PDB file of C-alpha atoms in Angstrom:
ATOM      1  CA  UNK R1382      19.513 -23.146   8.039  1.00 82.00           C
ATOM      2  CA  UNK R1383      20.294 -20.549   5.419  1.00 90.00           C
ATOM      3  CA  UNK R1384      20.646 -20.555   1.636  1.00 94.00           C
ATOM      4  CA  UNK R1385      20.506 -18.088  -1.235  1.00 95.00           C
ATOM      5  CA  UNK R1386      20.789 -17.984  -4.911  1.00 96.00           C
ATOM      6  CA  UNK R1387      20.741 -15.379  -7.599  1.00 96.00           C
ATOM      7  CA  UNK R1388      17.263 -14.403  -8.863  1.00 96.00           C
ATOM      8  CA  UNK R1389      16.352 -14.100 -12.326  1.00 94.00           C
ATOM      9  CA  UNK R1390      15.759 -10.361 -11.629  1.00 94.00           C
ATOM     10  CA  UNK R1391      19.021  -8.676 -12.510  1.00 92.00           C
ATOM     11  CA  UNK R1392      21.021  -7.926  -9.387  1.00 94.00           C
ATOM     12  CA  UNK R1393      18.651  -9.528  -6.912  1.00 97.00           C
ATOM     13  CA  UNK R1394      19.057 -12.495  -4.556  1.00 97.00           C
ATOM     14  CA  UNK R1395      16.651 -15.061  -3.359  1.00 97.00           C
ATOM     15  CA  UNK R1396      17.105 -16.374   0.074  1.00 97.00           C
ATOM     16  CA  UNK R1397      15.447 -18.789   2.439  1.00 97.00           C
ATOM     17  CA  UNK R1398      15.907 -19.587   6.047  1.00 95.00           C
ATOM     18  CA  UNK R1399      14.607 -21.729   9.018  1.00 95.00           C
ATOM     19  CA  UNK R1400      15.201 -20.025  12.351  1.00 94.00           C
ATOM     20  CA  UNK R1401      16.905 -21.920  15.147  1.00 90.00           C
ATOM     21  CA  UNK R1402      15.736 -19.332  17.580  1.00 89.00           C
ATOM     22  CA  UNK R1403      19.002 -17.584  18.031  1.00 89.00           C
ATOM     23  CA  UNK R1404      19.672 -13.914  17.032  1.00 89.00           C
ATOM     24  CA  UNK R1405      20.981 -13.352  13.520  1.00 91.00           C
ATOM     25  CA  UNK R1406      23.141 -10.555  12.675  1.00 94.00           C
ATOM     26  CA  UNK R1407      22.282  -9.010   9.315  1.00 95.00           C
ATOM     27  CA  UNK R1408      24.844  -6.645   7.934  1.00 97.00           C
ATOM     28  CA  UNK R1409      23.858  -3.402   6.257  1.00 97.00           C
ATOM     29  CA  UNK R1410      24.138  -3.660   2.323  1.00 95.00           C
ATOM     30  CA  UNK R1411      22.161  -0.802   0.887  1.00 93.00           C
ATOM     31  CA  UNK R1412      19.335  -2.993  -0.220  1.00 96.00           C
ATOM     32  CA  UNK R1413      15.720  -3.346   0.537  1.00 98.00           C
ATOM     33  CA  UNK R1414      13.977  -6.793   0.797  1.00 98.00           C
ATOM     34  CA  UNK R1415      10.563  -8.265   0.249  1.00 98.00           C
ATOM     35  CA  UNK R1416      10.035 -10.881   2.978  1.00 98.00           C
ATOM     36  CA  UNK R1417       7.778 -13.647   3.775  1.00 98.00           C
ATOM     37  CA  UNK R1418       7.444 -15.165   7.303  1.00 97.00           C
ATOM     38  CA  UNK R1419       5.427 -18.212   8.151  1.00 96.00           C
ATOM     39  CA  UNK R1420       4.414 -16.165  11.472  1.00 95.00           C
ATOM     40  CA  UNK R1421       4.246 -12.464  10.238  1.00 95.00           C
ATOM     41  CA  UNK R1422       3.307 -12.768   6.606  1.00 97.00           C
ATOM     42  CA  UNK R1423       4.644 -10.249   4.094  1.00 98.00           C
ATOM     43  CA  UNK R1424       7.105  -7.655   5.313  1.00 98.00           C
ATOM     44  CA  UNK R1425       9.517  -5.052   3.910  1.00 98.00           C
ATOM     45  CA  UNK R1426      12.958  -4.721   5.270  1.00 98.00           C
ATOM     46  CA  UNK R1427      14.284  -1.163   4.741  1.00 97.00           C
ATOM     47  CA  UNK R1428      17.980  -0.238   4.361  1.00 97.00           C
ATOM     48  CA  UNK R1429      19.999  -0.546   7.599  1.00 97.00           C
ATOM     49  CA  UNK R1430      22.725   1.935   8.665  1.00 96.00           C
ATOM     50  CA  UNK R1431      24.191  -0.668  11.081  1.00 96.00           C
ATOM     51  CA  UNK R1432      23.657  -4.453  11.713  1.00 97.00           C
ATOM     52  CA  UNK R1433      20.176  -5.509  12.438  1.00 96.00           C
ATOM     53  CA  UNK R1434      19.832  -8.234  14.975  1.00 94.00           C
ATOM     54  CA  UNK R1435      16.969 -10.553  13.780  1.00 91.00           C
ATOM     55  CA  UNK R1436      15.277 -12.615  16.323  1.00 89.00           C
ATOM     56  CA  UNK R1437      12.726 -15.281  15.183  1.00 89.00           C
ATOM     57  CA  UNK R1438      10.921 -18.160  16.802  1.00 90.00           C
ATOM     58  CA  UNK R1439      12.467 -21.648  16.442  1.00 94.00           C
ATOM     59  CA  UNK R1440      11.110 -23.147  13.269  1.00 94.00           C
ATOM     60  CA  UNK R1441       9.910 -19.913  11.755  1.00 96.00           C
ATOM     61  CA  UNK R1442      10.369 -20.096   8.003  1.00 96.00           C
ATOM     62  CA  UNK R1443      11.581 -17.157   6.045  1.00 97.00           C
ATOM     63  CA  UNK R1444      11.681 -16.406   2.389  1.00 97.00           C
ATOM     64  CA  UNK R1445      13.285 -13.165   0.914  1.00 97.00           C
ATOM     65  CA  UNK R1446      14.032 -11.254  -2.205  1.00 98.00           C
ATOM     66  CA  UNK R1447      16.977  -9.068  -1.728  1.00 98.00           C
ATOM     67  CA  UNK R1448      16.531  -6.303  -4.241  1.00 98.00           C
ATOM     68  CA  UNK R1449      19.783  -4.621  -5.713  1.00 95.00           C
ATOM     69  CA  UNK R1450      20.637  -1.149  -4.318  1.00 94.00           C
ATOM     70  CA  UNK R1451      18.407   1.546  -5.694  1.00 95.00           C
ATOM     71  CA  UNK R1452      15.544  -0.874  -7.007  1.00 97.00           C
ATOM     72  CA  UNK R1453      13.546  -0.976  -3.772  1.00 97.00           C
ATOM     73  CA  UNK R1454      11.689   2.291  -4.155  1.00 98.00           C
ATOM     74  CA  UNK R1455      10.445   1.482  -7.527  1.00 98.00           C
ATOM     75  CA  UNK R1456       9.025  -1.909  -6.093  1.00 98.00           C
ATOM     76  CA  UNK R1457       7.490  -0.632  -2.960  1.00 98.00           C
ATOM     77  CA  UNK R1458       6.364   2.773  -4.075  1.00 97.00           C
ATOM     78  CA  UNK R1459       8.235   4.932  -1.404  1.00 98.00           C
ATOM     79  CA  UNK R1460      11.627   6.550  -1.074  1.00 98.00           C
ATOM     80  CA  UNK R1461      14.054   4.278   0.662  1.00 98.00           C
ATOM     81  CA  UNK R1462      14.897   6.859   3.492  1.00 97.00           C
ATOM     82  CA  UNK R1463      11.213   6.328   4.672  1.00 98.00           C
ATOM     83  CA  UNK R1464      12.060   2.652   5.233  1.00 98.00           C
ATOM     84  CA  UNK R1465      15.567   3.248   6.885  1.00 97.00           C
ATOM     85  CA  UNK R1466      16.260   0.893   9.739  1.00 97.00           C
ATOM     86  CA  UNK R1467      12.637  -0.319   9.683  1.00 97.00           C
ATOM     87  CA  UNK R1468      10.789  -3.521   9.144  1.00 97.00           C
ATOM     88  CA  UNK R1469       7.134  -2.949   8.130  1.00 97.00           C
ATOM     89  CA  UNK R1470       4.160  -5.028   7.122  1.00 98.00           C
ATOM     90  CA  UNK R1471       3.609  -4.876   3.249  1.00 98.00           C
ATOM     91  CA  UNK R1472       0.013  -3.690   3.643  1.00 97.00           C
ATOM     92  CA  UNK R1473       1.281  -0.668   5.238  1.00 97.00           C
ATOM     93  CA  UNK R1474       2.676   0.210   1.837  1.00 97.00           C
ATOM     94  CA  UNK R1475       0.312  -1.396  -0.503  1.00 97.00           C
ATOM     95  CA  UNK R1476      -2.840  -1.547   1.284  1.00 96.00           C
ATOM     96  CA  UNK R1477      -5.425  -3.964  -0.254  1.00 96.00           C
ATOM     97  CA  UNK R1478      -3.006  -4.941  -2.883  1.00 96.00           C
ATOM     98  CA  UNK R1479      -0.686  -6.644  -0.177  1.00 97.00           C
ATOM     99  CA  UNK R1480      -3.676  -8.740   0.841  1.00 97.00           C
ATOM    100  CA  UNK R1481      -4.207  -9.808  -2.735  1.00 96.00           C
ATOM    101  CA  UNK R1482      -0.581 -10.743  -3.059  1.00 97.00           C
ATOM    102  CA  UNK R1483      -0.659 -12.843   0.151  1.00 97.00           C
ATOM    103  CA  UNK R1484      -3.687 -14.646  -0.922  1.00 96.00           C
ATOM    104  CA  UNK R1485      -1.979 -15.586  -4.221  1.00 94.00           C
ATOM    105  CA  UNK R1486       1.259 -16.710  -2.486  1.00 95.00           C
ATOM    106  CA  UNK R1487      -0.461 -18.917   0.118  1.00 94.00           C
ATOM    107  CA  UNK R1488       1.156 -20.485   3.045  1.00 92.00           C
ATOM    108  CA  UNK R1489       4.065 -22.105   0.998  1.00 92.00           C
ATOM    109  CA  UNK R1490       5.304 -19.398  -1.360  1.00 96.00           C
ATOM    110  CA  UNK R1491       8.057 -20.061  -3.792  1.00 96.00           C
ATOM    111  CA  UNK R1492      11.056 -17.754  -4.475  1.00 95.00           C
ATOM    112  CA  UNK R1493       9.851 -17.565  -8.201  1.00 95.00           C
ATOM    113  CA  UNK R1494       6.450 -16.287  -6.996  1.00 96.00           C
ATOM    114  CA  UNK R1495       7.992 -13.688  -4.545  1.00 96.00           C
ATOM    115  CA  UNK R1496      10.160 -12.627  -7.427  1.00 96.00           C
ATOM    116  CA  UNK R1497       7.176 -12.301  -9.838  1.00 97.00           C
ATOM    117  CA  UNK R1498       5.491  -9.936  -7.363  1.00 97.00           C
ATOM    118  CA  UNK R1499       8.501  -7.626  -7.605  1.00 97.00           C
ATOM    119  CA  UNK R1500       8.957  -7.942 -11.367  1.00 97.00           C
ATOM    120  CA  UNK R1501       5.332  -6.958 -11.845  1.00 97.00           C
ATOM    121  CA  UNK R1502       5.665  -3.776  -9.757  1.00 96.00           C
ATOM    122  CA  UNK R1503       8.786  -2.971 -11.739  1.00 97.00           C
ATOM    123  CA  UNK R1504       7.244  -3.329 -14.993  1.00 96.00           C
ATOM    124  CA  UNK R1505       4.216  -1.295 -13.900  1.00 96.00           C
ATOM    125  CA  UNK R1506       6.455   1.633 -13.089  1.00 96.00           C
ATOM    126  CA  UNK R1507       8.787   1.253 -16.112  1.00 96.00           C
ATOM    127  CA  UNK R1508      11.641  -0.167 -14.087  1.00 96.00           C
ATOM    128  CA  UNK R1509      14.149   1.063 -11.524  1.00 96.00           C
ATOM    129  CA  UNK R1510      15.847   4.439 -11.652  1.00 97.00           C
ATOM    130  CA  UNK R1511      19.020   3.465 -13.686  1.00 96.00           C
ATOM    131  CA  UNK R1512      20.902   5.853 -11.543  1.00 97.00           C
ATOM    132  CA  UNK R1513      20.942   3.587  -8.476  1.00 97.00           C
ATOM    133  CA  UNK R1514      22.504   0.786 -10.365  1.00 96.00           C
ATOM    134  CA  UNK R1515      25.209   3.220 -11.759  1.00 97.00           C
ATOM    135  CA  UNK R1516      26.071   4.957  -8.482  1.00 98.00           C
ATOM    136  CA  UNK R1517      26.090   1.566  -6.549  1.00 97.00           C
ATOM    137  CA  UNK R1518      28.277  -0.187  -9.127  1.00 97.00           C
ATOM    138  CA  UNK R1519      30.835   2.761  -9.021  1.00 97.00           C
ATOM    139  CA  UNK R1520      30.853   2.934  -5.199  1.00 96.00           C
ATOM    140  CA  UNK R1521      31.100  -0.871  -4.908  1.00 94.00           C
ATOM    141  CA  UNK R1522      34.361  -0.860  -7.152  1.00 94.00           C
ATOM    142  CA  UNK R1523      35.956   1.702  -4.928  1.00 92.00           C
ATOM    143  CA  UNK R1524      35.250   5.002  -6.537  1.00 94.00           C
ATOM    144  CA  UNK R1525      35.097   7.946  -4.352  1.00 94.00           C
ATOM    145  CA  UNK R1526      31.879   9.933  -3.828  1.00 95.00           C
ATOM    146  CA  UNK R1527      33.438  12.810  -5.915  1.00 94.00           C
ATOM    147  CA  UNK R1528      34.374  10.565  -8.640  1.00 96.00           C
ATOM    148  CA  UNK R1529      31.073   8.899  -8.763  1.00 96.00           C
ATOM    149  CA  UNK R1530      29.200  12.136  -8.812  1.00 96.00           C
ATOM    150  CA  UNK R1531      31.269  13.400 -11.628  1.00 96.00           C
ATOM    151  CA  UNK R1532      30.890  10.049 -13.570  1.00 97.00           C
ATOM    152  CA  UNK R1533      26.998  10.391 -13.553  1.00 97.00           C
ATOM    153  CA  UNK R1534      26.973  13.991 -14.067  1.00 97.00           C
ATOM    154  CA  UNK R1535      25.386  15.259 -10.814  1.00 97.00           C
ATOM    155  CA  UNK R1536      26.575  17.786  -8.371  1.00 95.00           C
ATOM    156  CA  UNK R1537      27.331  16.625  -4.666  1.00 91.00           C
ATOM    157  CA  UNK R1538      23.990  17.903  -3.347  1.00 93.00           C
ATOM    158  CA  UNK R1539      21.864  16.375  -5.985  1.00 96.00           C
ATOM    159  CA  UNK R1540      23.600  13.131  -5.799  1.00 97.00           C
ATOM    160  CA  UNK R1541      23.110  13.204  -1.881  1.00 97.00           C
ATOM    161  CA  UNK R1542      19.360  13.935  -2.334  1.00 97.00           C
ATOM    162  CA  UNK R1543      18.863  11.181  -4.935  1.00 97.00           C
ATOM    163  CA  UNK R1544      20.843   8.711  -2.959  1.00 98.00           C
ATOM    164  CA  UNK R1545      18.658   9.212   0.039  1.00 98.00           C
ATOM    165  CA  UNK R1546      15.695   8.342  -1.994  1.00 98.00           C
ATOM    166  CA  UNK R1547      17.463   5.424  -3.763  1.00 98.00           C
ATOM    167  CA  UNK R1548      19.397   3.753  -0.996  1.00 98.00           C
ATOM    168  CA  UNK R1549      17.975   5.186   2.307  1.00 97.00           C
ATOM    169  CA  UNK R1550      21.268   7.368   2.909  1.00 96.00           C
ATOM    170  CA  UNK R1551      23.697   9.345   1.307  1.00 97.00           C
ATOM    171  CA  UNK R1552      26.452   8.081  -0.958  1.00 97.00           C
ATOM    172  CA  UNK R1553      29.188   8.421   1.606  1.00 97.00           C
ATOM    173  CA  UNK R1554      27.219   6.039   3.888  1.00 97.00           C
ATOM    174  CA  UNK R1555      26.699   3.746   0.998  1.00 97.00           C
ATOM    175  CA  UNK R1556      30.295   3.657   0.113  1.00 97.00           C
ATOM    176  CA  UNK R1557      31.431   2.975   3.593  1.00 97.00           C
ATOM    177  CA  UNK R1558      28.890   0.027   3.772  1.00 97.00           C
ATOM    178  CA  UNK R1559      29.980  -1.361   0.314  1.00 97.00           C
ATOM    179  CA  UNK R1560      33.652  -0.881   1.322  1.00 97.00           C
ATOM    180  CA  UNK R1561      33.059  -3.030   4.519  1.00 97.00           C
ATOM    181  CA  UNK R1562      31.399  -5.721   2.523  1.00 96.00           C
ATOM    182  CA  UNK R1563      34.195  -5.728  -0.053  1.00 96.00           C
ATOM    183  CA  UNK R1564      36.888  -6.032   2.638  1.00 97.00           C
ATOM    184  CA  UNK R1565      35.064  -8.737   4.623  1.00 97.00           C
ATOM    185  CA  UNK R1566      34.709 -10.831   1.300  1.00 97.00           C
ATOM    186  CA  UNK R1567      38.340 -10.397   0.642  1.00 97.00           C
ATOM    187  CA  UNK R1568      39.236 -11.496   4.180  1.00 98.00           C
ATOM    188  CA  UNK R1569      37.170 -14.678   3.795  1.00 97.00           C
ATOM    189  CA  UNK R1570      39.393 -15.753   0.911  1.00 97.00           C
ATOM    190  CA  UNK R1571      42.323 -15.922   3.351  1.00 96.00           C
ATOM    191  CA  UNK R1572      43.850 -12.414   2.790  1.00 98.00           C
ATOM    192  CA  UNK R1573      45.235 -11.041   6.086  1.00 97.00           C
ATOM    193  CA  UNK R1574      43.513  -8.045   7.703  1.00 98.00           C
ATOM    194  CA  UNK R1575      46.348  -5.776   7.273  1.00 98.00           C
ATOM    195  CA  UNK R1576      46.524  -6.363   3.512  1.00 98.00           C
ATOM    196  CA  UNK R1577      42.747  -6.149   3.274  1.00 98.00           C
ATOM    197  CA  UNK R1578      42.847  -2.812   4.820  1.00 98.00           C
ATOM    198  CA  UNK R1579      45.284  -1.462   2.433  1.00 97.00           C
ATOM    199  CA  UNK R1580      43.738  -2.893  -0.593  1.00 96.00           C
ATOM    200  CA  UNK R1581      40.256  -1.711   0.445  1.00 96.00           C
ATOM    201  CA  UNK R1582      41.178   1.928   1.091  1.00 94.00           C
ATOM    202  CA  UNK R1583      41.405   1.957   5.027  1.00 97.00           C
ATOM    203  CA  UNK R1584      44.249   3.946   6.400  1.00 97.00           C
ATOM    204  CA  UNK R1585      45.417   0.851   8.289  1.00 97.00           C
ATOM    205  CA  UNK R1586      44.051  -2.324  10.199  1.00 97.00           C
ATOM    206  CA  UNK R1587      42.934  -0.173  13.065  1.00 98.00           C
ATOM    207  CA  UNK R1588      40.650   1.843  10.831  1.00 98.00           C
ATOM    208  CA  UNK R1589      39.247  -1.179   9.274  1.00 98.00           C
ATOM    209  CA  UNK R1590      38.442  -2.715  12.700  1.00 98.00           C
ATOM    210  CA  UNK R1591      36.984   0.535  13.922  1.00 98.00           C
ATOM    211  CA  UNK R1592      34.794   1.049  10.816  1.00 98.00           C
ATOM    212  CA  UNK R1593      33.610  -2.639  10.830  1.00 98.00           C
ATOM    213  CA  UNK R1594      32.745  -2.417  14.478  1.00 98.00           C
ATOM    214  CA  UNK R1595      30.736   0.655  14.141  1.00 97.00           C
ATOM    215  CA  UNK R1596      28.638  -0.757  11.214  1.00 98.00           C
ATOM    216  CA  UNK R1597      28.507  -4.455  12.189  1.00 97.00           C
ATOM    217  CA  UNK R1598      28.609  -4.161  16.155  1.00 96.00           C
ATOM    218  CA  UNK R1599      31.484  -6.467  16.363  1.00 97.00           C
ATOM    219  CA  UNK R1600      35.185  -6.488  14.985  1.00 97.00           C
ATOM    220  CA  UNK R1601      35.930  -8.172  11.720  1.00 97.00           C
ATOM    221  CA  UNK R1602      37.581 -11.100  13.597  1.00 96.00           C
ATOM    222  CA  UNK R1603      34.292 -12.118  15.226  1.00 96.00           C
ATOM    223  CA  UNK R1604      32.496 -11.920  11.841  1.00 95.00           C
ATOM    224  CA  UNK R1605      35.124 -14.092  10.078  1.00 95.00           C
ATOM    225  CA  UNK R1606      34.602 -16.870  12.675  1.00 89.00           C
ATOM    226  CA  UNK R1607      30.861 -16.991  12.017  1.00 76.00           C
TER     227      UNK R1607
END
């Protein structure tokens, strides 16, 4: 069982799930998540470069706050690339403060309580770096990396360095991930894969299939059946 909804925190998503014991394929999205597990407590999910296969015990309850691309470093206090392809206990980042948060949340935390934790951290540091939201929005809309760099007034090297810290990888990787997600969303509306490829900026359907397989571990037809 999985459900999600928009959070009050701009651009964030609250989600909840109860594991059935089967592996779940989590596609990369350029985001960091604050997680609570009924077995493991508070965790941080870093940005993935490829699909992550999550395996949980049957009946394990999960609650998560998916932060918008670029916001995670301000909440967790570390550059995103230090968390890339990792799942780490929150106390590894926050120390004693994580134990205090866990005590406040208790054994039945709500989405609103989890969101309040992130909002307080953002307020304490003056908010997320606005560059993250700007770059992610440009790339999500299909802008090239060159065009995005020009729009935000940064050279390619500086944008790459800033993107590593904000998203966990460079802008080309983020653009590729966001393009895949845009293409899959379009395909789920019933648009054929050949047209999806053309409208999403792939050379052809074979290019789309190859790119999705590399990022997701399976071809788009498999994802669309799930």
